[in-house]
Amino acid sequence: MVCVLKLGVVGLGYVGIVSSLGFAELGFNVVGVDVDTARVESLSKGRPPVFEPGLEDYLKRNMKRAGGSGGGGVAVFTTDYTRLLGCDVVFITVGTPPREGGGQNLEYFEGAVKMLREVGFRGVVVPRSTVLPGTTERVVAPLFEHVGYNPEFLAEGSAFRDFFNPDKIVLGYSDGVALEALRKVYSPFNAPKLELGVREAELVKYANNAFLALKVAYADEVGNIAKKLGVDVYRVMDAVGLDRRIGRAFLNAGIGFGGSCFPKDLAALIHLSRDLGYEPVLLDAVLEQNRRQPLMLVDLLRTRVRERLGRPSLRGLRVGVLGLAFKPNTDDVREAPSIRVVSALLDEGVEVHAYDPRAEENFRRLSPRFSSNVVYHATAKECVEACEAVLILTEWEEFRDASLYGGRLVLEGRRVLGVEGVCW
Ligand code: UDX
Ligand code: UDX
């Protein structure tokens, strides 16, 4: 396939890196820009700055193509915005973190758009960052003639698979030039393509994430009820999920959803809704349910420790926490349930031991308390052996080895072994 378009990507976080390498793999030449020099250097040398399965291989393949072997597209990484001037379409993938109070911090987004304008870019500008409906029209459209919006649905841990095999592709556009360009960019994909207005496309992302979060919160809530009934919620959800109108995905009950997207996107949508004069009671309840869920595991621990270990409180107990990442196969700890669980344990005077194959460094960095008051171990075995009770917070594959636990009290926040859990 001959790809005539040259693409730019601004912001080399998870989404920007995967998009740059994914488009290059499909034959496009891509310029990836980030303000973080260390990140750009690392990518340019083929070293992954974040952990994502497959990333190292895709970087290697990109370097081979850059070296002239095999032809195809190449992604180059730079801090120099002027390199984007040769691009036809520039995607914006900088982070849009939550602001205190629930809104969205658009500082990086606005900064990137402004820089693009200052260097004199004249092509099609397409945000891929999650921005509230109306943002692209307000921030980008006044500065550029051809504007689109193209939400991403990449989940961390399977981002490359999701990039190449999307369930759908949403092409938001404000004019014919932007639409034509987006059609060309996505011509190699055969997923259903929806051509929508920019505002509609922006809302698709929020509506999508809110629904998935709602499914998780629903499964957790039914799980809490099932536990009181002495019923296994997984057997119930396997049956419920067979209804084609519902589907089994995102019905795994546990200690709630975390990550860089669901909590922040819900909070932002709630905030927007209130600004528009509508009280979003359902979305509010999803966040509140999810805020409480991790602590259910600590309540369960307290009960079992009293019953089985005969201790009146958790004070002084050595508890091993297995898994800190918000889900397996990532080093990401943003909004991870582990944050609430470990904080609650420390508050109760527990001696917290922890192990995560990838996320220890990121977790330590979250707070001085996490870096100095938690004992970290190099292996799961070492962590378990130092403790009287164990909590499994992330379903890393290595935690499935039942011989690790040697008869200790083990409680699960994620279904790993099938021993007692937060709602089973
Ligand atoms: C992305 C999207 O941007 C976010 O809206 C969506 O909800 C989830 O996916 P992510 O890829 O995880 O976020 O972003 P993050 O890891 O925060 O990285 C953003 C990158 O942008 C960083 O490398 C940062 O250095 C870079 N950046 C930030 C810039 O290049 N310029 C800036 O002005 C600010
Ligand atoms: C999500 C969306 O899936 C993705 O499309 C979007 O672009 C970004 O946000 P991500 O946050 O990477 O991706 O992870 P995801 O796999 O969706 O999981 C989110 C959270 O929900 C995790 O904490 C996970 O453990 C939890 N979860 C998921 C459950 O508790 N139960 C489930 O059944 C599924």
JSON list of C-alpha atoms in Angstrom, two decimals, residues 7 9 57 79 83 120 132 149 160 354 366 375 410:
[
{"chain": "A", "resi": 7, "resn": "LEU", "atom": "CA", "xyz": [1.49, 11.99, 10.32]},
{"chain": "A", "resi": 9, "resn": "VAL", "atom": "CA", "xyz": [1.77, 12.85, 17.06]},
{"chain": "A", "resi": 57, "resn": "ASP", "atom": "CA", "xyz": [9.53, -5.24, 19.76]},
{"chain": "A", "resi": 79, "resn": "THR", "atom": "CA", "xyz": [11.26, 17.62, 20.94]},
{"chain": "A", "resi": 83, "resn": "ARG", "atom": "CA", "xyz": [9.50, 18.92, 12.42]},
{"chain": "A", "resi": 120, "resn": "GLY", "atom": "CA", "xyz": [2.89, 27.73, 11.64]},
{"chain": "A", "resi": 132, "resn": "LEU", "atom": "CA", "xyz": [-14.79, 17.09, 27.21]},
{"chain": "A", "resi": 149, "resn": "TYR", "atom": "CA", "xyz": [-11.49, 14.44, 16.73]},
{"chain": "A", "resi": 160, "resn": "PHE", "atom": "CA", "xyz": [-1.05, -2.59, 20.47]},
{"chain": "A", "resi": 354, "resn": "ALA", "atom": "CA", "xyz": [4.40, -5.27, 49.17]},
{"chain": "A", "resi": 366, "resn": "LEU", "atom": "CA", "xyz": [3.05, 8.48, 44.89]},
{"chain": "A", "resi": 375, "resn": "VAL", "atom": "CA", "xyz": [8.55, -2.79, 53.03]},
{"chain": "A", "resi": 410, "resn": "VAL", "atom": "CA", "xyz": [-5.09, -15.08, 51.82]}
]
